[in-house]
Amino acid sequence: MSNFFMNDRKSLINDVIEGAILTSPYKNLAMLDVDTAIRVVIRSDWDKSKVALISGGGSGHEPAHVGFVGKGMLTAAVCGDVFASPSVDAVLNAIVAVTGEAGCLLIVKNYTGDRLNFGLAAEKAKHLGYNVDLVMVSDDIALPDNKQPRGIAGTVLVHKVAGYAAEQGKSLKEVTHIAQQAIEATSSIGVAMRGCNLPGGDDEEQENDRIDSGYVELGLGIHGEPGVSVIKTHNTHKVVETLVQAMQKGLKTKDRLAVLINNLGGVSPLEMNQITKELVHSEMKGAIDYLIGPAALVSALDMKGFSLSAIVLDKHIEEALLADVEASGWHPLVKLEKLPLIKVKKITQKEKVKASVNTQVGEIIKTVAETLVSLENELNKLDAKVGDGDTGSTFASGAKDILELNEGNKLPQDDLSALFGEVGNRLATVMGGSSGVLMSIFFTAAGQKVSEGGNLAQSLLFGLARMKHYGGADLGDRTLIDALQPALEALDKKEGDYQGAAAAAAKGANDTASMQKANAGRSSYLNSDSLKGVKDPGAVAIEKVFAALFESNK
């Protein structure tokens, strides 16, 4: 089974091209309507008055090459099948479609199929009377002794530099010379921990698992060709350091650089940003003037890897790279500067509280905390049926902390407002997940209400209202609210009525067992069959707490 969203394999590339053209923000692209097997995208605003630039190759490297067609970059892109060079006829039709008296330059990645097909098309175009030249990009330095280095992500830098020269109205000879200078100034190297999936391929037959777990492969090609070596690490710092050391061998101390951080397709933005951070702190940092990316400019389908491409700057190359273009795949250069920091004073609402003694309040705290601690295993087992099995541990962790403070006489027992505030602060710190935050909101808001003159039940109901507001749950949603709200309402109706509160909490907890759908919490992801007959663990915790309070106040 393929890992691709795909219709018919035969129409895949035409579909991809149509999507790219329709979504181009510059509305400056068109597809040659000549033959379904000839897939050429050209500038719709092209008038043949300047040197035309054509590139292309196999598809699967998006946004290359269609994404770089536009004013200031390519005039046309010729698209082959996935990882397959376009035909000679396709390249020839592209040349004829866009070439005027100024001539045409073909920018070709150094792969055998591209060299042969673009080369033969160039010769045929010359025979037809067109002025055509060709340069081959060979920026891959993974194999330094290779007589035919591959063209990889650095190709797009050549597109940009040559595109600027052509846009300035320079002759074909001048544009070709400038493109060759850019090629000679560019070096690239890539790394990956997993190859790519081919559209329509069988997962079991593909070689994504060629690279052993825990390793990365250095210098593999943009079609998944094996690399030059493997490194036993996934550590970003070590991987970037290895690439930088390889690149520095061909650089001079005085060289100023623009570096492209290229996503080969399967690396998350989170990882790419850390890769960027490691690059700008590497041994190369003193030479880098500009960054391009991190972004996918020349991808390899969904390959889990990235490449670095450095181009040595001179006045003309820098000017060319900085120039605006109308090509959706290009990412503007960013000047590398020191990380801006704005110092501020850390804000915290934690206030020092003065401990005080209130024996009655201390006993209530003890009863509640000890009850929750004793319920840890019971609640975990119950939660394992309808959640992730940690409700008991979550409540117990908060209860143990409050119990320890209480036993150490470190709580403001005689000041309810300060007590609730301190309990809220502690629970936000020691209870895990969303439960700690919700309970913190509950007690913090209740404390605020007490300070405004509210009685105990009214203040706790206010805290519950704020917890419901931010948490999104309400009565009937199969949460602890189904037990807590009726219990607090019973206390509000009759002060000190723990018997009524315990009965109301028990009824609310029992009712959750017959609720067919949870609308909040982890249980909301389960179907009704999984919930049937099982009480909500949070509601059970509230039920047991009020039952314990009733027993202790008989």
PDB file of N, CA and C in Angstrom, residues 156-247:
ATOM      1  N   VAL A 156      19.302  25.833  -6.938  1.00  0.00           N
ATOM      2  CA  VAL A 156      18.368  26.955  -6.854  1.00  0.00           C
ATOM      3  C   VAL A 156      19.111  28.281  -6.673  1.00  0.00           C
ATOM      4  N   LEU A 157      20.282  28.244  -6.070  1.00  0.00           N
ATOM      5  CA  LEU A 157      21.077  29.467  -5.934  1.00  0.00           C
ATOM      6  C   LEU A 157      21.588  29.922  -7.298  1.00  0.00           C
ATOM      7  N   VAL A 158      21.913  28.954  -8.135  1.00  0.00           N
ATOM      8  CA  VAL A 158      22.335  29.270  -9.502  1.00  0.00           C
ATOM      9  C   VAL A 158      21.167  29.864 -10.283  1.00  0.00           C
ATOM     10  N   HIS A 159      19.979  29.286 -10.100  1.00  0.00           N
ATOM     11  CA  HIS A 159      18.783  29.859 -10.734  1.00  0.00           C
ATOM     12  C   HIS A 159      18.650  31.340 -10.385  1.00  0.00           C
ATOM     13  N   LYS A 160      18.852  31.633  -9.097  1.00  0.00           N
ATOM     14  CA  LYS A 160      18.632  32.995  -8.616  1.00  0.00           C
ATOM     15  C   LYS A 160      19.660  33.970  -9.176  1.00  0.00           C
ATOM     16  N   VAL A 161      20.920  33.572  -9.161  1.00  0.00           N
ATOM     17  CA  VAL A 161      21.979  34.460  -9.644  1.00  0.00           C
ATOM     18  C   VAL A 161      21.868  34.663 -11.155  1.00  0.00           C
ATOM     19  N   ALA A 162      21.670  33.577 -11.886  1.00  0.00           N
ATOM     20  CA  ALA A 162      21.536  33.683 -13.345  1.00  0.00           C
ATOM     21  C   ALA A 162      20.263  34.433 -13.718  1.00  0.00           C
ATOM     22  N   GLY A 163      19.204  34.199 -12.944  1.00  0.00           N
ATOM     23  CA  GLY A 163      17.936  34.880 -13.220  1.00  0.00           C
ATOM     24  C   GLY A 163      18.048  36.381 -13.082  1.00  0.00           C
ATOM     25  N   TYR A 164      18.815  36.824 -12.099  1.00  0.00           N
ATOM     26  CA  TYR A 164      19.015  38.260 -11.911  1.00  0.00           C
ATOM     27  C   TYR A 164      19.788  38.848 -13.085  1.00  0.00           C
ATOM     28  N   ALA A 165      20.822  38.128 -13.523  1.00  0.00           N
ATOM     29  CA  ALA A 165      21.615  38.614 -14.654  1.00  0.00           C
ATOM     30  C   ALA A 165      20.763  38.720 -15.914  1.00  0.00           C
ATOM     31  N   ALA A 166      19.935  37.713 -16.145  1.00  0.00           N
ATOM     32  CA  ALA A 166      19.071  37.736 -17.334  1.00  0.00           C
ATOM     33  C   ALA A 166      18.068  38.886 -17.239  1.00  0.00           C
ATOM     34  N   GLU A 167      17.532  39.100 -16.051  1.00  0.00           N
ATOM     35  CA  GLU A 167      16.542  40.161 -15.859  1.00  0.00           C
ATOM     36  C   GLU A 167      17.169  41.531 -16.081  1.00  0.00           C
ATOM     37  N   GLN A 168      18.489  41.657 -15.856  1.00  0.00           N
ATOM     38  CA  GLN A 168      19.193  42.917 -16.074  1.00  0.00           C
ATOM     39  C   GLN A 168      19.469  43.179 -17.558  1.00  0.00           C
ATOM     40  N   GLY A 169      19.109  42.203 -18.388  1.00  0.00           N
ATOM     41  CA  GLY A 169      19.280  42.379 -19.828  1.00  0.00           C
ATOM     42  C   GLY A 169      20.653  42.008 -20.350  1.00  0.00           C
ATOM     43  N   LYS A 170      21.413  41.237 -19.575  1.00  0.00           N
ATOM     44  CA  LYS A 170      22.747  40.841 -20.020  1.00  0.00           C
ATOM     45  C   LYS A 170      22.649  39.822 -21.155  1.00  0.00           C
ATOM     46  N   SER A 171      23.724  39.704 -21.904  1.00  0.00           N
ATOM     47  CA  SER A 171      23.755  38.806 -23.053  1.00  0.00           C
ATOM     48  C   SER A 171      23.831  37.352 -22.593  1.00  0.00           C
ATOM     49  N   LEU A 172      23.589  36.434 -23.527  1.00  0.00           N
ATOM     50  CA  LEU A 172      23.661  35.011 -23.189  1.00  0.00           C
ATOM     51  C   LEU A 172      25.060  34.644 -22.725  1.00  0.00           C
ATOM     52  N   LYS A 173      26.077  35.194 -23.372  1.00  0.00           N
ATOM     53  CA  LYS A 173      27.445  34.900 -22.979  1.00  0.00           C
ATOM     54  C   LYS A 173      27.693  35.370 -21.546  1.00  0.00           C
ATOM     55  N   GLU A 174      27.205  36.554 -21.217  1.00  0.00           N
ATOM     56  CA  GLU A 174      27.402  37.093 -19.864  1.00  0.00           C
ATOM     57  C   GLU A 174      26.613  36.293 -18.829  1.00  0.00           C
ATOM     58  N   VAL A 175      25.380  35.966 -19.151  1.00  0.00           N
ATOM     59  CA  VAL A 175      24.549  35.195 -18.218  1.00  0.00           C
ATOM     60  C   VAL A 175      25.164  33.827 -17.972  1.00  0.00           C
ATOM     61  N   THR A 176      25.652  33.200 -19.023  1.00  0.00           N
ATOM     62  CA  THR A 176      26.285  31.881 -18.884  1.00  0.00           C
ATOM     63  C   THR A 176      27.521  31.970 -17.998  1.00  0.00           C
ATOM     64  N   HIS A 177      28.321  32.998 -18.210  1.00  0.00           N
ATOM     65  CA  HIS A 177      29.530  33.187 -17.405  1.00  0.00           C
ATOM     66  C   HIS A 177      29.176  33.403 -15.933  1.00  0.00           C
ATOM     67  N   ILE A 178      28.163  34.211 -15.681  1.00  0.00           N
ATOM     68  CA  ILE A 178      27.736  34.491 -14.305  1.00  0.00           C
ATOM     69  C   ILE A 178      27.178  33.231 -13.649  1.00  0.00           C
ATOM     70  N   ALA A 179      26.406  32.459 -14.414  1.00  0.00           N
ATOM     71  CA  ALA A 179      25.870  31.207 -13.880  1.00  0.00           C
ATOM     72  C   ALA A 179      26.998  30.254 -13.507  1.00  0.00           C
ATOM     73  N   GLN A 180      28.029  30.187 -14.350  1.00  0.00           N
ATOM     74  CA  GLN A 180      29.159  29.310 -14.072  1.00  0.00           C
ATOM     75  C   GLN A 180      29.924  29.779 -12.830  1.00  0.00           C
ATOM     76  N   GLN A 181      30.033  31.068 -12.663  1.00  0.00           N
ATOM     77  CA  GLN A 181      30.675  31.603 -11.458  1.00  0.00           C
ATOM     78  C   GLN A 181      29.892  31.197 -10.206  1.00  0.00           C
ATOM     79  N   ALA A 182      28.574  31.263 -10.303  1.00  0.00           N
ATOM     80  CA  ALA A 182      27.736  30.870  -9.169  1.00  0.00           C
ATOM     81  C   ALA A 182      27.895  29.385  -8.863  1.00  0.00           C
ATOM     82  N   ILE A 183      27.989  28.575  -9.911  1.00  0.00           N
ATOM     83  CA  ILE A 183      28.188  27.133  -9.726  1.00  0.00           C
ATOM     84  C   ILE A 183      29.490  26.872  -8.975  1.00  0.00           C
ATOM     85  N   GLU A 184      30.539  27.534  -9.401  1.00  0.00           N
ATOM     86  CA  GLU A 184      31.854  27.334  -8.791  1.00  0.00           C
ATOM     87  C   GLU A 184      31.911  27.870  -7.363  1.00  0.00           C
ATOM     88  N   ALA A 185      31.007  28.777  -7.027  1.00  0.00           N
ATOM     89  CA  ALA A 185      30.990  29.360  -5.684  1.00  0.00           C
ATOM     90  C   ALA A 185      30.091  28.587  -4.722  1.00  0.00           C
ATOM     91  N   THR A 186      29.421  27.554  -5.214  1.00  0.00           N
ATOM     92  CA  THR A 186      28.401  26.862  -4.431  1.00  0.00           C
ATOM     93  C   THR A 186      28.834  25.451  -4.057  1.00  0.00           C
ATOM     94  N   SER A 187      28.581  25.091  -2.811  1.00  0.00           N
ATOM     95  CA  SER A 187      28.849  23.726  -2.345  1.00  0.00           C
ATOM     96  C   SER A 187      27.711  23.278  -1.445  1.00  0.00           C
ATOM     97  N   SER A 188      27.372  21.986  -1.520  1.00  0.00           N
ATOM     98  CA  SER A 188      26.245  21.454  -0.767  1.00  0.00           C
ATOM     99  C   SER A 188      26.573  20.073  -0.232  1.00  0.00           C
ATOM    100  N   ILE A 189      25.921  19.729   0.863  1.00  0.00           N
ATOM    101  CA  ILE A 189      26.016  18.376   1.392  1.00  0.00           C
ATOM    102  C   ILE A 189      24.752  18.096   2.196  1.00  0.00           C
ATOM    103  N   GLY A 190      24.265  16.859   2.099  1.00  0.00           N
ATOM    104  CA  GLY A 190      23.016  16.496   2.760  1.00  0.00           C
ATOM    105  C   GLY A 190      23.180  15.305   3.675  1.00  0.00           C
ATOM    106  N   VAL A 191      22.156  15.090   4.488  1.00  0.00           N
ATOM    107  CA  VAL A 191      22.148  13.987   5.445  1.00  0.00           C
ATOM    108  C   VAL A 191      20.692  13.578   5.661  1.00  0.00           C
ATOM    109  N   ALA A 192      20.480  12.305   5.955  1.00  0.00           N
ATOM    110  CA  ALA A 192      19.110  11.846   6.210  1.00  0.00           C
ATOM    111  C   ALA A 192      19.128  10.644   7.137  1.00  0.00           C
ATOM    112  N   MET A 193      18.031  10.480   7.862  1.00  0.00           N
ATOM    113  CA  MET A 193      17.885   9.295   8.708  1.00  0.00           C
ATOM    114  C   MET A 193      16.894   8.303   8.106  1.00  0.00           C
ATOM    115  N   ARG A 194      16.235   8.701   7.021  1.00  0.00           N
ATOM    116  CA  ARG A 194      15.315   7.806   6.333  1.00  0.00           C
ATOM    117  C   ARG A 194      15.174   8.255   4.890  1.00  0.00           C
ATOM    118  N   GLY A 195      15.075   7.292   3.982  1.00  0.00           N
ATOM    119  CA  GLY A 195      14.887   7.620   2.575  1.00  0.00           C
ATOM    120  C   GLY A 195      13.478   8.093   2.309  1.00  0.00           C
ATOM    121  N   CYS A 196      13.040   8.001   1.071  1.00  0.00           N
ATOM    122  CA  CYS A 196      11.725   8.520   0.706  1.00  0.00           C
ATOM    123  C   CYS A 196      10.817   7.409   0.185  1.00  0.00           C
ATOM    124  N   ASN A 197       9.523   7.642   0.318  1.00  0.00           N
ATOM    125  CA  ASN A 197       8.516   6.743  -0.238  1.00  0.00           C
ATOM    126  C   ASN A 197       8.194   7.173  -1.660  1.00  0.00           C
ATOM    127  N   LEU A 198       8.118   6.223  -2.564  1.00  0.00           N
ATOM    128  CA  LEU A 198       7.780   6.529  -3.948  1.00  0.00           C
ATOM    129  C   LEU A 198       6.284   6.381  -4.169  1.00  0.00           C
ATOM    130  N   PRO A 199       5.662   7.297  -4.874  1.00  0.00           N
ATOM    131  CA  PRO A 199       4.220   7.201  -5.103  1.00  0.00           C
ATOM    132  C   PRO A 199       3.866   5.926  -5.866  1.00  0.00           C
ATOM    133  N   GLY A 200       2.898   5.215  -5.327  1.00  0.00           N
ATOM    134  CA  GLY A 200       2.474   3.981  -5.985  1.00  0.00           C
ATOM    135  C   GLY A 200       3.301   2.780  -5.630  1.00  0.00           C
ATOM    136  N   GLY A 201       4.368   2.993  -4.836  1.00  0.00           N
ATOM    137  CA  GLY A 201       5.237   1.880  -4.472  1.00  0.00           C
ATOM    138  C   GLY A 201       4.677   1.088  -3.314  1.00  0.00           C
ATOM    139  N   ASP A 202       5.143  -0.132  -3.163  1.00  0.00           N
ATOM    140  CA  ASP A 202       4.767  -0.998  -2.054  1.00  0.00           C
ATOM    141  C   ASP A 202       5.685  -0.698  -0.885  1.00  0.00           C
ATOM    142  N   ASP A 203       5.098  -0.377   0.271  1.00  0.00           N
ATOM    143  CA  ASP A 203       5.895  -0.038   1.447  1.00  0.00           C
ATOM    144  C   ASP A 203       6.956  -1.089   1.738  1.00  0.00           C
ATOM    145  N   GLU A 204       6.584  -2.360   1.592  1.00  0.00           N
ATOM    146  CA  GLU A 204       7.504  -3.434   1.961  1.00  0.00           C
ATOM    147  C   GLU A 204       8.669  -3.542   0.995  1.00  0.00           C
ATOM    148  N   GLU A 205       8.483  -3.019  -0.223  1.00  0.00           N
ATOM    149  CA  GLU A 205       9.535  -3.136  -1.226  1.00  0.00           C
ATOM    150  C   GLU A 205      10.458  -1.928  -1.235  1.00  0.00           C
ATOM    151  N   GLN A 206      10.055  -0.849  -0.593  1.00  0.00           N
ATOM    152  CA  GLN A 206      10.866   0.352  -0.619  1.00  0.00           C
ATOM    153  C   GLN A 206      11.993   0.267   0.408  1.00  0.00           C
ATOM    154  N   GLU A 207      13.020   1.056   0.193  1.00  0.00           N
ATOM    155  CA  GLU A 207      14.232   0.934   0.982  1.00  0.00           C
ATOM    156  C   GLU A 207      14.355   2.015   2.051  1.00  0.00           C
ATOM    157  N   ASN A 208      13.215   2.423   2.603  1.00  0.00           N
ATOM    158  CA  ASN A 208      13.261   3.447   3.647  1.00  0.00           C
ATOM    159  C   ASN A 208      14.005   2.980   4.883  1.00  0.00           C
ATOM    160  N   ASP A 209      14.055   1.657   5.057  1.00  0.00           N
ATOM    161  CA  ASP A 209      14.698   1.126   6.253  1.00  0.00           C
ATOM    162  C   ASP A 209      16.153   0.746   6.000  1.00  0.00           C
ATOM    163  N   ARG A 210      16.731   1.225   4.893  1.00  0.00           N
ATOM    164  CA  ARG A 210      18.142   0.936   4.612  1.00  0.00           C
ATOM    165  C   ARG A 210      19.045   1.509   5.688  1.00  0.00           C
ATOM    166  N   ILE A 211      18.645   2.649   6.232  1.00  0.00           N
ATOM    167  CA  ILE A 211      19.429   3.299   7.274  1.00  0.00           C
ATOM    168  C   ILE A 211      18.973   2.750   8.623  1.00  0.00           C
ATOM    169  N   ASP A 212      19.866   2.147   9.351  1.00  0.00           N
ATOM    170  CA  ASP A 212      19.524   1.545  10.632  1.00  0.00           C
ATOM    171  C   ASP A 212      19.057   2.589  11.638  1.00  0.00           C
ATOM    172  N   SER A 213      18.209   2.157  12.534  1.00  0.00           N
ATOM    173  CA  SER A 213      17.719   3.032  13.591  1.00  0.00           C
ATOM    174  C   SER A 213      18.879   3.582  14.409  1.00  0.00           C
ATOM    175  N   GLY A 214      18.827   4.885  14.672  1.00  0.00           N
ATOM    176  CA  GLY A 214      19.884   5.527  15.448  1.00  0.00           C
ATOM    177  C   GLY A 214      21.015   6.085  14.618  1.00  0.00           C
ATOM    178  N   TYR A 215      20.981   5.833  13.306  1.00  0.00           N
ATOM    179  CA  TYR A 215      22.039   6.299  12.411  1.00  0.00           C
ATOM    180  C   TYR A 215      21.490   7.352  11.459  1.00  0.00           C
ATOM    181  N   VAL A 216      22.381   8.139  10.871  1.00  0.00           N
ATOM    182  CA  VAL A 216      22.053   8.990   9.730  1.00  0.00           C
ATOM    183  C   VAL A 216      23.047   8.695   8.619  1.00  0.00           C
ATOM    184  N   GLU A 217      22.603   8.937   7.404  1.00  0.00           N
ATOM    185  CA  GLU A 217      23.464   8.672   6.250  1.00  0.00           C
ATOM    186  C   GLU A 217      23.928  10.005   5.671  1.00  0.00           C
ATOM    187  N   LEU A 218      25.207  10.134   5.496  1.00  0.00           N
ATOM    188  CA  LEU A 218      25.812  11.370   5.009  1.00  0.00           C
ATOM    189  C   LEU A 218      25.990  11.307   3.500  1.00  0.00           C
ATOM    190  N   GLY A 219      25.522  12.354   2.828  1.00  0.00           N
ATOM    191  CA  GLY A 219      25.789  12.478   1.402  1.00  0.00           C
ATOM    192  C   GLY A 219      24.898  11.667   0.490  1.00  0.00           C
ATOM    193  N   LEU A 220      23.725  11.222   0.970  1.00  0.00           N
ATOM    194  CA  LEU A 220      22.846  10.487   0.064  1.00  0.00           C
ATOM    195  C   LEU A 220      22.237  11.447  -0.948  1.00  0.00           C
ATOM    196  N   GLY A 221      21.856  10.912  -2.110  1.00  0.00           N
ATOM    197  CA  GLY A 221      21.376  11.752  -3.195  1.00  0.00           C
ATOM    198  C   GLY A 221      19.919  12.141  -3.020  1.00  0.00           C
ATOM    199  N   ILE A 222      19.478  13.105  -3.830  1.00  0.00           N
ATOM    200  CA  ILE A 222      18.105  13.592  -3.714  1.00  0.00           C
ATOM    201  C   ILE A 222      17.104  12.655  -4.370  1.00  0.00           C
ATOM    202  N   HIS A 223      17.568  11.503  -4.835  1.00  0.00           N
ATOM    203  CA  HIS A 223      16.658  10.458  -5.308  1.00  0.00           C
ATOM    204  C   HIS A 223      16.742   9.237  -4.400  1.00  0.00           C
ATOM    205  N   GLY A 224      17.411   9.397  -3.277  1.00  0.00           N
ATOM    206  CA  GLY A 224      17.540   8.292  -2.346  1.00  0.00           C
ATOM    207  C   GLY A 224      18.752   7.417  -2.581  1.00  0.00           C
ATOM    208  N   GLU A 225      19.671   7.863  -3.469  1.00  0.00           N
ATOM    209  CA  GLU A 225      20.880   7.077  -3.707  1.00  0.00           C
ATOM    210  C   GLU A 225      21.688   6.971  -2.416  1.00  0.00           C
ATOM    211  N   PRO A 226      22.308   5.825  -2.180  1.00  0.00           N
ATOM    212  CA  PRO A 226      23.098   5.650  -0.952  1.00  0.00           C
ATOM    213  C   PRO A 226      24.159   6.725  -0.797  1.00  0.00           C
ATOM    214  N   GLY A 227      24.412   7.091   0.466  1.00  0.00           N
ATOM    215  CA  GLY A 227      25.390   8.123   0.748  1.00  0.00           C
ATOM    216  C   GLY A 227      26.792   7.569   0.863  1.00  0.00           C
ATOM    217  N   VAL A 228      27.692   8.421   1.307  1.00  0.00           N
ATOM    218  CA  VAL A 228      29.103   8.056   1.367  1.00  0.00           C
ATOM    219  C   VAL A 228      29.459   7.366   2.676  1.00  0.00           C
ATOM    220  N   SER A 229      28.701   7.660   3.753  1.00  0.00           N
ATOM    221  CA  SER A 229      29.003   7.053   5.044  1.00  0.00           C
ATOM    222  C   SER A 229      27.805   7.186   5.958  1.00  0.00           C
ATOM    223  N   VAL A 230      27.837   6.459   7.081  1.00  0.00           N
ATOM    224  CA  VAL A 230      26.791   6.581   8.081  1.00  0.00           C
ATOM    225  C   VAL A 230      27.408   7.041   9.399  1.00  0.00           C
ATOM    226  N   ILE A 231      26.607   7.739  10.178  1.00  0.00           N
ATOM    227  CA  ILE A 231      27.051   8.247  11.476  1.00  0.00           C
ATOM    228  C   ILE A 231      26.063   7.744  12.520  1.00  0.00           C
ATOM    229  N   LYS A 232      26.574   7.200  13.605  1.00  0.00           N
ATOM    230  CA  LYS A 232      25.699   6.671  14.647  1.00  0.00           C
ATOM    231  C   LYS A 232      25.303   7.789  15.603  1.00  0.00           C
ATOM    232  N   THR A 233      24.349   8.597  15.174  1.00  0.00           N
ATOM    233  CA  THR A 233      23.808   9.656  16.024  1.00  0.00           C
ATOM    234  C   THR A 233      22.591  10.272  15.368  1.00  0.00           C
ATOM    235  N   HIS A 234      21.680  10.793  16.181  1.00  0.00           N
ATOM    236  CA  HIS A 234      20.600  11.661  15.726  1.00  0.00           C
ATOM    237  C   HIS A 234      20.748  13.035  16.372  1.00  0.00           C
ATOM    238  N   ASN A 235      21.851  13.236  17.081  1.00  0.00           N
ATOM    239  CA  ASN A 235      22.085  14.485  17.775  1.00  0.00           C
ATOM    240  C   ASN A 235      22.279  15.620  16.781  1.00  0.00           C
ATOM    241  N   THR A 236      21.428  16.630  16.865  1.00  0.00           N
ATOM    242  CA  THR A 236      21.459  17.718  15.888  1.00  0.00           C
ATOM    243  C   THR A 236      22.807  18.421  15.857  1.00  0.00           C
ATOM    244  N   HIS A 237      23.360  18.685  17.012  1.00  0.00           N
ATOM    245  CA  HIS A 237      24.657  19.371  17.080  1.00  0.00           C
ATOM    246  C   HIS A 237      25.738  18.580  16.351  1.00  0.00           C
ATOM    247  N   LYS A 238      25.805  17.275  16.603  1.00  0.00           N
ATOM    248  CA  LYS A 238      26.841  16.446  15.988  1.00  0.00           C
ATOM    249  C   LYS A 238      26.643  16.326  14.481  1.00  0.00           C
ATOM    250  N   VAL A 239      25.394  16.219  14.052  1.00  0.00           N
ATOM    251  CA  VAL A 239      25.119  16.089  12.619  1.00  0.00           C
ATOM    252  C   VAL A 239      25.508  17.369  11.883  1.00  0.00           C
ATOM    253  N   VAL A 240      25.072  18.513  12.407  1.00  0.00           N
ATOM    254  CA  VAL A 240      25.413  19.791  11.767  1.00  0.00           C
ATOM    255  C   VAL A 240      26.918  20.007  11.787  1.00  0.00           C
ATOM    256  N   GLU A 241      27.552  19.684  12.880  1.00  0.00           N
ATOM    257  CA  GLU A 241      29.006  19.829  12.986  1.00  0.00           C
ATOM    258  C   GLU A 241      29.718  19.018  11.911  1.00  0.00           C
ATOM    259  N   THR A 242      29.235  17.809  11.651  1.00  0.00           N
ATOM    260  CA  THR A 242      29.836  16.955  10.618  1.00  0.00           C
ATOM    261  C   THR A 242      29.704  17.589   9.235  1.00  0.00           C
ATOM    262  N   LEU A 243      28.525  18.133   8.932  1.00  0.00           N
ATOM    263  CA  LEU A 243      28.314  18.771   7.626  1.00  0.00           C
ATOM    264  C   LEU A 243      29.178  20.021   7.477  1.00  0.00           C
ATOM    265  N   VAL A 244      29.230  20.801   8.527  1.00  0.00           N
ATOM    266  CA  VAL A 244      30.016  22.046   8.488  1.00  0.00           C
ATOM    267  C   VAL A 244      31.492  21.743   8.273  1.00  0.00           C
ATOM    268  N   GLN A 245      32.008  20.750   8.953  1.00  0.00           N
ATOM    269  CA  GLN A 245      33.420  20.396   8.799  1.00  0.00           C
ATOM    270  C   GLN A 245      33.722  19.977   7.367  1.00  0.00           C
ATOM    271  N   ALA A 246      32.794  19.257   6.738  1.00  0.00           N
ATOM    272  CA  ALA A 246      32.984  18.853   5.343  1.00  0.00           C
ATOM    273  C   ALA A 246      32.972  20.065   4.420  1.00  0.00           C
ATOM    274  N   MET A 247      32.085  21.009   4.681  1.00  0.00           N
ATOM    275  CA  MET A 247      31.972  22.184   3.817  1.00  0.00           C
ATOM    276  C   MET A 247      33.166  23.118   3.977  1.00  0.00           C
TER     277      MET A 247
END
